[in-house]
Amino acid sequence: MAESILILTEDEDLLDDLLRLCVAAGAEAEVVHGAPVAAAQWERAPLVLVGDDRAAARSGPGRWPGRRPGVLLVGRDLDDHTIWARGVALGAEQVLHLPGDEPWLADRIADAVERPGGPALTVGVVGGRGGAGASSLACALAVTSAGQGRRTVLVDADPLGGGLDMLLGGERAPGPRWPAFVSARGRLSGAALEESLPRLHGVSLLSWDRADGARLPAEAMCTVLTAARRGGGVVVVDLPRVADEAAAEALAQLDLGLLMVPGELRAVAGAQRVVATAGAMVRDLRVVARTAGGGLAGAELARLLGLPLAGELPDEPGLSAAADAGEPPGGNAKGVLARFCSTLLDRALPTAEAAA
């Protein structure tokens, strides 16, 4: 269990503001009033927030348990330049003034309790034409990643796709869908996001529902994806073929984009339109060739589209029947789809870790 943020202040208005920022960051808080703080409390807290009122009352050397990183002095009066001397006496990492420094402080609190490592490998999947199988591949990537023991978040960025929760057999699973996040702005706790989402087959899923589609602002997509990426592991995004502002934001955050293209000229024509729009937004866009029943080979598809080839994916026999029985795409670890996803992740993860 994460330790609590330690707050030392007798200023009720300042305390209200600090507690509000802790709640927004998904952090527990421990408030010490009056008496000197115990050395154990001081040392174990991931972050110590000291109100300037408390620092002024205990100014001078030897009045604090000891020097340590992660101590912030928080005041309100920008004209009181003596706060800097109190910050030095306290050994503060930073001197802040509210409300101006609230955004920075909110980020610092969230970082302290989430202890972020490297960002997640973020993979987006988009179809070269309708019915290409992009959503199935996105689900299979997420299910395979989770099955290998990785923290995995699957984000449904296609409001007209019908909802990935149905594809994973969890349309009745409790938990928020996208409409709950359309107003999200600023810093969102990655842990709080993950804990709130439906968890299906080991995957934390943010899906659309079947209600009338609400417009998803780019700011909401940025907030959610940034929170999802912060916890490490793998984030998979199922993308629409027509990039609205939210999809454009998602494309910009991808480490790897996969363009699912069946081996037919009509699919190539459709995929060229996707490349013309999405290709400029993704740092690494590759072709996944669906090679079912002949048609163009993967190398030829990649050449026609001017993109690298991520691999060829044959159809998996019995996939539709498995879905009817409640097995998600990629649920059969020995199936074609799961083996393709496993190989792709094994190749992509070392590259992402080296670039981090």
CSV table of C-alpha atoms in Angstrom, one decimal:
chain,number,residue,atom,x,y,z
A,1,MET,CA,0.0,0.0,0.0
A,2,ALA,CA,1.4,3.4,-0.9
A,3,GLU,CA,2.4,5.8,1.9
A,4,SER,CA,0.5,9.0,2.5
A,5,ILE,CA,1.6,12.5,1.5
A,6,LEU,CA,2.6,14.3,4.7
A,7,ILE,CA,1.0,17.8,5.2
A,8,LEU,CA,2.1,20.2,7.9
A,9,THR,CA,0.1,23.4,8.2
A,10,GLU,CA,-2.3,25.2,10.5
A,11,ASP,CA,-3.7,27.3,7.7
A,12,GLU,CA,-7.2,25.9,7.1
A,13,ASP,CA,-7.5,27.4,3.6
A,14,LEU,CA,-4.1,26.2,2.6
A,15,LEU,CA,-4.9,22.8,4.0
A,16,ASP,CA,-8.1,22.6,2.0
A,17,ASP,CA,-6.2,23.4,-1.2
A,18,LEU,CA,-3.5,20.8,-0.5
A,19,LEU,CA,-6.1,18.1,0.3
A,20,ARG,CA,-8.0,18.9,-2.9
A,21,LEU,CA,-4.8,18.4,-4.9
A,22,CYS,CA,-4.1,15.1,-3.2
A,23,VAL,CA,-7.6,13.9,-4.0
A,24,ALA,CA,-7.2,14.9,-7.6
A,25,ALA,CA,-3.9,13.0,-7.9
A,26,GLY,CA,-5.4,9.9,-6.2
A,27,ALA,CA,-3.1,10.3,-3.2
A,28,GLU,CA,-3.8,9.6,0.5
A,29,ALA,CA,-2.8,12.4,2.9
A,30,GLU,CA,-1.7,12.5,6.5
A,31,VAL,CA,-2.1,15.8,8.3
A,32,VAL,CA,0.0,16.6,11.4
A,33,HIS,CA,-1.3,19.5,13.5
A,34,GLY,CA,0.4,21.3,16.3
A,35,ALA,CA,2.9,18.9,17.8
A,36,PRO,CA,6.3,18.4,16.1
A,37,VAL,CA,6.3,15.7,13.4
A,38,ALA,CA,7.8,12.4,14.3
A,39,ALA,CA,11.0,11.4,12.6
A,40,ALA,CA,9.5,8.2,11.3
A,41,GLN,CA,6.6,10.1,9.7
A,42,TRP,CA,9.0,12.6,8.2
A,43,GLU,CA,11.2,9.9,6.6
A,44,ARG,CA,8.7,7.5,5.3
A,45,ALA,CA,6.4,9.9,3.5
A,46,PRO,CA,6.9,10.0,-0.3
A,47,LEU,CA,6.4,13.8,-0.3
A,48,VAL,CA,6.2,16.4,2.5
A,49,LEU,CA,4.2,19.6,2.0
A,50,VAL,CA,5.0,22.2,4.6
A,51,GLY,CA,2.8,25.3,4.9
A,52,ASP,CA,4.7,28.5,5.2
A,53,ASP,CA,2.8,29.3,8.4
A,54,ARG,CA,4.3,26.2,10.0
A,55,ALA,CA,7.8,27.0,8.7
A,56,ALA,CA,7.6,30.5,10.1
A,57,ALA,CA,6.6,29.2,13.5
A,58,ARG,CA,9.5,26.8,13.5
A,59,SER,CA,12.2,28.8,11.8
A,60,GLY,CA,15.9,28.3,12.6
A,61,PRO,CA,18.3,25.4,12.4
A,62,GLY,CA,17.6,22.1,14.2
A,63,ARG,CA,13.8,22.6,14.2
A,64,TRP,CA,13.1,19.8,11.7
A,65,PRO,CA,13.7,16.0,11.9
A,66,GLY,CA,16.4,16.1,9.3
A,67,ARG,CA,17.3,16.9,5.7
A,68,ARG,CA,15.6,14.7,3.1
A,69,PRO,CA,14.5,14.9,-0.6
A,70,GLY,CA,10.9,15.6,-1.5
A,71,VAL,CA,10.1,18.4,0.9
A,72,LEU,CA,8.2,21.4,-0.5
A,73,LEU,CA,7.4,24.7,1.2
A,74,VAL,CA,4.1,26.1,0.2
A,75,GLY,CA,2.9,29.7,0.7
A,76,ARG,CA,0.5,32.2,-0.8
A,77,ASP,CA,2.2,35.7,-0.4
A,78,LEU,CA,4.3,36.3,-3.5
A,79,ASP,CA,5.5,39.6,-2.0
A,80,ASP,CA,7.0,37.9,1.1
A,81,HIS,CA,10.6,37.3,0.1
A,82,THR,CA,11.5,36.0,3.5
A,83,ILE,CA,10.0,32.6,2.5
A,84,TRP,CA,13.1,31.8,0.6
A,85,ALA,CA,15.2,31.9,3.8
A,86,ARG,CA,12.7,29.6,5.5
A,87,GLY,CA,12.9,27.3,2.5
A,88,VAL,CA,16.7,27.1,3.0
A,89,ALA,CA,16.3,26.4,6.7
A,90,LEU,CA,13.9,23.7,6.0
A,91,GLY,CA,16.0,22.1,3.3
A,92,ALA,CA,13.1,22.4,0.8
A,93,GLU,CA,13.4,21.0,-2.6
A,94,GLN,CA,11.1,23.8,-4.0
A,95,VAL,CA,9.3,26.9,-2.7
A,96,LEU,CA,5.8,27.2,-4.2
A,97,HIS,CA,3.0,29.7,-4.2
A,98,LEU,CA,-0.6,28.9,-4.6
A,99,PRO,CA,-2.7,29.2,-6.7
A,100,GLY,CA,-0.1,29.9,-9.4
A,101,ASP,CA,1.9,26.7,-8.8
A,102,GLU,CA,-1.0,24.4,-8.5
A,103,PRO,CA,-0.5,22.6,-11.8
A,104,TRP,CA,3.1,21.8,-11.0
A,105,LEU,CA,2.3,20.7,-7.5
A,106,ALA,CA,-0.5,18.4,-8.8
A,107,ASP,CA,2.0,16.7,-11.1
A,108,ARG,CA,4.6,16.4,-8.3
A,109,ILE,CA,2.1,14.8,-5.9
A,110,ALA,CA,0.9,12.3,-8.6
A,111,ASP,CA,4.5,11.4,-9.4
A,112,ALA,CA,5.3,10.9,-5.8
A,113,VAL,CA,2.6,8.3,-5.2
A,114,GLU,CA,2.7,6.6,-8.6
A,115,ARG,CA,6.5,6.4,-8.7
A,116,PRO,CA,6.4,6.2,-12.5
A,117,GLY,CA,8.9,4.1,-14.4
A,118,GLY,CA,9.4,4.2,-18.2
A,119,PRO,CA,6.3,4.9,-20.2
A,120,ALA,CA,4.3,2.0,-21.7
A,121,LEU,CA,4.8,0.7,-25.2
A,122,THR,CA,1.9,2.2,-27.0
A,123,VAL,CA,0.6,0.4,-30.1
A,124,GLY,CA,-2.2,1.6,-32.3
A,125,VAL,CA,-4.1,-0.5,-34.8
A,126,VAL,CA,-6.1,0.9,-37.7
A,127,GLY,CA,-7.8,-0.9,-40.6
A,128,GLY,CA,-6.9,-0.2,-44.2
A,129,ARG,CA,-10.5,-0.7,-45.1
A,130,GLY,CA,-13.7,-1.5,-43.1
A,131,GLY,CA,-13.8,-5.1,-41.9
A,132,ALA,CA,-10.0,-5.5,-42.1
A,133,GLY,CA,-9.9,-7.0,-38.6
A,134,ALA,CA,-8.1,-4.2,-36.9
A,135,SER,CA,-10.3,-4.4,-33.7
A,136,SER,CA,-9.7,-8.1,-33.4
A,137,LEU,CA,-5.9,-7.5,-33.7
A,138,ALA,CA,-6.1,-4.7,-31.1
A,139,CYS,CA,-7.9,-7.0,-28.7
A,140,ALA,CA,-5.6,-9.9,-29.4
A,141,LEU,CA,-2.5,-7.7,-28.7
A,142,ALA,CA,-3.9,-6.6,-25.4
A,143,VAL,CA,-5.1,-10.1,-24.3
A,144,THR,CA,-1.7,-11.6,-25.3
A,145,SER,CA,0.2,-8.9,-23.4
A,146,ALA,CA,-1.8,-9.4,-20.3
A,147,GLY,CA,-1.4,-13.2,-20.6
A,148,GLN,CA,2.3,-12.7,-20.6
A,149,GLY,CA,2.1,-10.9,-17.2
A,150,ARG,CA,2.3,-7.3,-18.4
A,151,ARG,CA,0.2,-4.4,-17.1
A,152,THR,CA,-2.0,-3.8,-20.1
A,153,VAL,CA,-4.6,-1.1,-21.0
A,154,LEU,CA,-6.8,-1.3,-24.1
A,155,VAL,CA,-8.3,2.0,-25.3
A,156,ASP,CA,-11.2,2.1,-27.8
A,157,ALA,CA,-10.6,5.2,-29.8
A,158,ASP,CA,-13.3,4.5,-32.4
A,159,PRO,CA,-16.7,5.9,-31.3
A,160,LEU,CA,-18.5,4.2,-34.2
A,161,GLY,CA,-16.9,0.7,-33.7
A,162,GLY,CA,-19.7,-0.6,-31.5
A,163,GLY,CA,-17.6,-1.0,-28.3
A,164,LEU,CA,-14.6,-3.3,-27.7
A,165,ASP,CA,-16.2,-4.5,-24.5
A,166,MET,CA,-18.6,-6.6,-26.7
A,167,LEU,CA,-15.6,-8.1,-28.5
A,168,LEU,CA,-14.1,-9.1,-25.2
A,169,GLY,CA,-17.5,-10.4,-23.9
A,170,GLY,CA,-17.8,-7.7,-21.2
A,171,GLU,CA,-20.6,-5.4,-22.4
A,172,ARG,CA,-22.3,-5.9,-19.0
A,173,ALA,CA,-19.1,-5.4,-17.0
A,174,PRO,CA,-19.4,-2.6,-14.5
A,175,GLY,CA,-17.1,0.4,-14.8
A,176,PRO,CA,-16.9,3.7,-16.8
A,177,ARG,CA,-16.9,4.0,-20.5
A,178,TRP,CA,-15.7,7.0,-22.6
A,179,PRO,CA,-18.7,9.3,-21.8
A,180,ALA,CA,-17.3,9.5,-18.2
A,181,PHE,CA,-14.1,10.9,-19.4
A,182,VAL,CA,-15.1,13.4,-22.2
A,183,SER,CA,-14.5,16.3,-19.8
A,184,ALA,CA,-11.1,15.0,-18.5
A,185,ARG,CA,-8.4,17.7,-18.5
A,186,GLY,CA,-5.0,18.1,-17.0
A,187,ARG,CA,-3.5,15.4,-14.7
A,188,LEU,CA,-5.3,12.1,-14.2
A,189,SER,CA,-3.9,9.5,-11.8
A,190,GLY,CA,-2.9,6.4,-13.8
A,191,ALA,CA,-3.6,4.2,-10.9
A,192,ALA,CA,-7.0,5.6,-10.3
A,193,LEU,CA,-7.8,5.3,-14.0
A,194,GLU,CA,-6.7,1.6,-14.1
A,195,GLU,CA,-8.6,0.7,-10.9
A,196,SER,CA,-11.8,2.2,-12.2
A,197,LEU,CA,-11.9,0.6,-15.6
A,198,PRO,CA,-13.6,-2.8,-16.3
A,199,ARG,CA,-11.0,-5.6,-16.2
A,200,LEU,CA,-11.5,-8.3,-18.8
A,201,HIS,CA,-9.1,-11.2,-19.4
A,202,GLY,CA,-6.5,-9.3,-17.5
A,203,VAL,CA,-6.9,-6.2,-19.6
A,204,SER,CA,-8.0,-2.8,-18.2
A,205,LEU,CA,-10.5,-1.6,-20.9
A,206,LEU,CA,-11.8,1.8,-21.8
A,207,SER,CA,-14.5,1.2,-24.3
A,208,TRP,CA,-17.3,3.2,-25.9
A,209,ASP,CA,-20.9,2.3,-25.0
A,210,ARG,CA,-23.9,2.0,-27.2
A,211,ALA,CA,-25.4,5.4,-26.4
A,212,ASP,CA,-25.5,8.3,-28.8
A,213,GLY,CA,-21.9,9.2,-29.6
A,214,ALA,CA,-20.5,12.2,-27.7
A,215,ARG,CA,-17.7,14.2,-29.3
A,216,LEU,CA,-14.4,13.3,-27.7
A,217,PRO,CA,-12.1,16.3,-27.4
A,218,ALA,CA,-8.4,15.9,-28.0
A,219,GLU,CA,-7.7,17.1,-24.5
A,220,ALA,CA,-9.6,14.2,-23.0
A,221,MET,CA,-7.7,11.7,-25.2
A,222,CYS,CA,-4.4,13.3,-24.2
A,223,THR,CA,-5.3,13.2,-20.5
A,224,VAL,CA,-6.4,9.5,-20.6
A,225,LEU,CA,-3.6,8.2,-22.8
A,226,THR,CA,-1.0,10.1,-20.8
A,227,ALA,CA,-2.3,8.5,-17.6
A,228,ALA,CA,-2.5,5.1,-19.1
A,229,ARG,CA,1.1,5.3,-20.5
A,230,ARG,CA,2.5,6.5,-17.2
A,231,GLY,CA,2.2,3.1,-15.5
A,232,GLY,CA,4.4,1.2,-17.9
A,233,GLY,CA,3.6,-2.1,-19.6
A,234,VAL,CA,1.6,-2.0,-22.9
A,235,VAL,CA,-1.2,0.3,-24.0
A,236,VAL,CA,-3.1,-0.7,-27.1
A,237,VAL,CA,-5.3,1.7,-29.0
A,238,ASP,CA,-8.0,0.7,-31.5
A,239,LEU,CA,-8.2,3.6,-34.0
A,240,PRO,CA,-10.9,4.8,-36.4
A,241,ARG,CA,-10.0,5.0,-40.1
A,242,VAL,CA,-11.0,8.7,-40.3
A,243,ALA,CA,-8.9,10.6,-37.8
A,244,ASP,CA,-10.8,13.2,-35.8
A,245,GLU,CA,-9.1,15.5,-33.3
A,246,ALA,CA,-9.1,12.8,-30.6
A,247,ALA,CA,-7.7,10.1,-32.9
A,248,ALA,CA,-5.0,12.6,-34.1
A,249,GLU,CA,-3.9,13.0,-30.5
A,250,ALA,CA,-3.8,9.3,-30.0
A,251,LEU,CA,-1.8,8.8,-33.2
A,252,ALA,CA,0.8,11.4,-32.0
A,253,GLN,CA,1.3,9.4,-28.8
A,254,LEU,CA,1.9,6.0,-30.5
A,255,ASP,CA,5.3,4.3,-30.4
A,256,LEU,CA,4.1,1.9,-33.1
A,257,GLY,CA,1.2,2.0,-35.6
A,258,LEU,CA,-0.1,-1.1,-37.3
A,259,LEU,CA,-2.1,-0.7,-40.5
A,260,MET,CA,-4.2,-3.9,-41.1
A,261,VAL,CA,-4.5,-4.5,-44.8
A,262,PRO,CA,-6.1,-7.5,-46.6
A,263,GLY,CA,-4.2,-8.7,-49.7
A,264,GLU,CA,-6.5,-7.1,-52.3
A,265,LEU,CA,-6.2,-4.0,-54.5
A,266,ARG,CA,-9.4,-2.4,-53.1
A,267,ALA,CA,-7.9,-2.6,-49.6
A,268,VAL,CA,-4.7,-1.0,-50.8
A,269,ALA,CA,-6.7,1.9,-52.3
A,270,GLY,CA,-8.4,2.4,-49.0
A,271,ALA,CA,-5.2,2.0,-47.0
A,272,GLN,CA,-3.5,4.7,-49.1
A,273,ARG,CA,-6.1,7.2,-47.9
A,274,VAL,CA,-5.4,6.2,-44.3
A,275,VAL,CA,-1.6,6.5,-44.9
A,276,ALA,CA,-2.1,10.0,-46.4
A,277,THR,CA,-3.7,11.2,-43.2
A,278,ALA,CA,-2.4,9.1,-40.3
A,279,GLY,CA,1.1,8.4,-41.8
A,280,ALA,CA,2.3,11.9,-41.0
A,281,MET,CA,1.2,11.7,-37.4
A,282,VAL,CA,2.8,8.3,-36.4
A,283,ARG,CA,6.5,8.0,-35.9
A,284,ASP,CA,6.6,4.3,-36.9
A,285,LEU,CA,3.7,3.0,-39.1
A,286,ARG,CA,3.9,-0.5,-40.4
A,287,VAL,CA,1.7,-2.9,-42.5
A,288,VAL,CA,0.1,-6.0,-41.1
A,289,ALA,CA,-0.9,-8.1,-44.2
A,290,ARG,CA,-3.9,-10.3,-43.9
A,291,THR,CA,-3.0,-13.1,-46.2
A,292,ALA,CA,-6.1,-15.3,-46.4
A,293,GLY,CA,-7.0,-17.3,-49.5
A,294,GLY,CA,-4.2,-15.9,-51.8
A,295,GLY,CA,-4.2,-12.3,-53.0
A,296,LEU,CA,-1.3,-9.9,-52.7
A,297,ALA,CA,1.7,-11.0,-50.5
A,298,GLY,CA,2.8,-8.9,-47.5
A,299,ALA,CA,5.9,-7.6,-49.2
A,300,GLU,CA,3.9,-6.4,-52.2
A,301,LEU,CA,1.4,-4.7,-50.0
A,302,ALA,CA,4.1,-2.9,-48.1
A,303,ARG,CA,5.8,-1.8,-51.3
A,304,LEU,CA,2.6,-0.4,-52.7
A,305,LEU,CA,1.9,1.5,-49.5
A,306,GLY,CA,5.5,2.7,-49.0
A,307,LEU,CA,5.7,1.3,-45.5
A,308,PRO,CA,7.7,-1.4,-43.6
A,309,LEU,CA,6.1,-4.8,-43.2
A,310,ALA,CA,5.3,-5.8,-39.6
A,311,GLY,CA,4.3,-9.3,-40.6
A,312,GLU,CA,1.8,-11.5,-42.4
A,313,LEU,CA,-1.3,-12.7,-40.5
A,314,PRO,CA,-3.3,-15.6,-41.9
A,315,ASP,CA,-6.9,-16.1,-40.9
A,316,GLU,CA,-7.3,-18.2,-37.7
A,317,PRO,CA,-9.8,-21.1,-38.2
A,318,GLY,CA,-12.6,-21.2,-35.7
A,319,LEU,CA,-12.2,-17.6,-34.6
A,320,SER,CA,-15.8,-16.7,-35.1
A,321,ALA,CA,-17.0,-19.8,-33.2
A,322,ALA,CA,-14.6,-19.0,-30.4
A,323,ALA,CA,-16.0,-15.5,-30.1
A,324,ASP,CA,-19.6,-16.9,-29.9
A,325,ALA,CA,-18.4,-19.1,-27.1
A,326,GLY,CA,-17.0,-16.1,-25.2
A,327,GLU,CA,-13.3,-16.5,-26.0
A,328,PRO,CA,-11.7,-13.2,-26.9
A,329,PRO,CA,-9.4,-12.7,-30.0
A,330,GLY,CA,-6.0,-14.0,-29.0
A,331,GLY,CA,-7.5,-16.1,-26.2
A,332,ASN,CA,-6.2,-19.3,-27.6
A,333,ALA,CA,-2.4,-19.0,-26.8
A,334,LYS,CA,-1.6,-21.6,-29.5
A,335,GLY,CA,-3.7,-19.9,-32.2
A,336,VAL,CA,-2.4,-18.0,-35.2
A,337,LEU,CA,-3.5,-14.6,-33.8
A,338,ALA,CA,-1.9,-15.0,-30.4
A,339,ARG,CA,1.4,-16.3,-31.8
A,340,PHE,CA,1.5,-13.4,-34.2
A,341,CYS,CA,0.9,-10.9,-31.3
A,342,SER,CA,3.4,-12.6,-29.1
A,343,THR,CA,6.2,-12.4,-31.7
A,344,LEU,CA,5.3,-8.7,-32.5
A,345,LEU,CA,5.4,-7.7,-28.8
A,346,ASP,CA,8.7,-9.5,-28.3
A,347,ARG,CA,10.2,-7.5,-31.1
A,348,ALA,CA,8.6,-4.2,-30.2
A,349,LEU,CA,9.3,-4.1,-26.5
A,350,PRO,CA,13.1,-4.2,-26.5
A,351,THR,CA,13.1,-1.4,-29.1
A,352,ALA,CA,10.8,0.7,-26.9
A,353,GLU,CA,12.8,0.0,-23.8
A,354,ALA,CA,16.0,1.0,-25.6
A,355,ALA,CA,14.5,4.3,-26.7
A,356,ALA,CA,13.1,5.2,-23.3
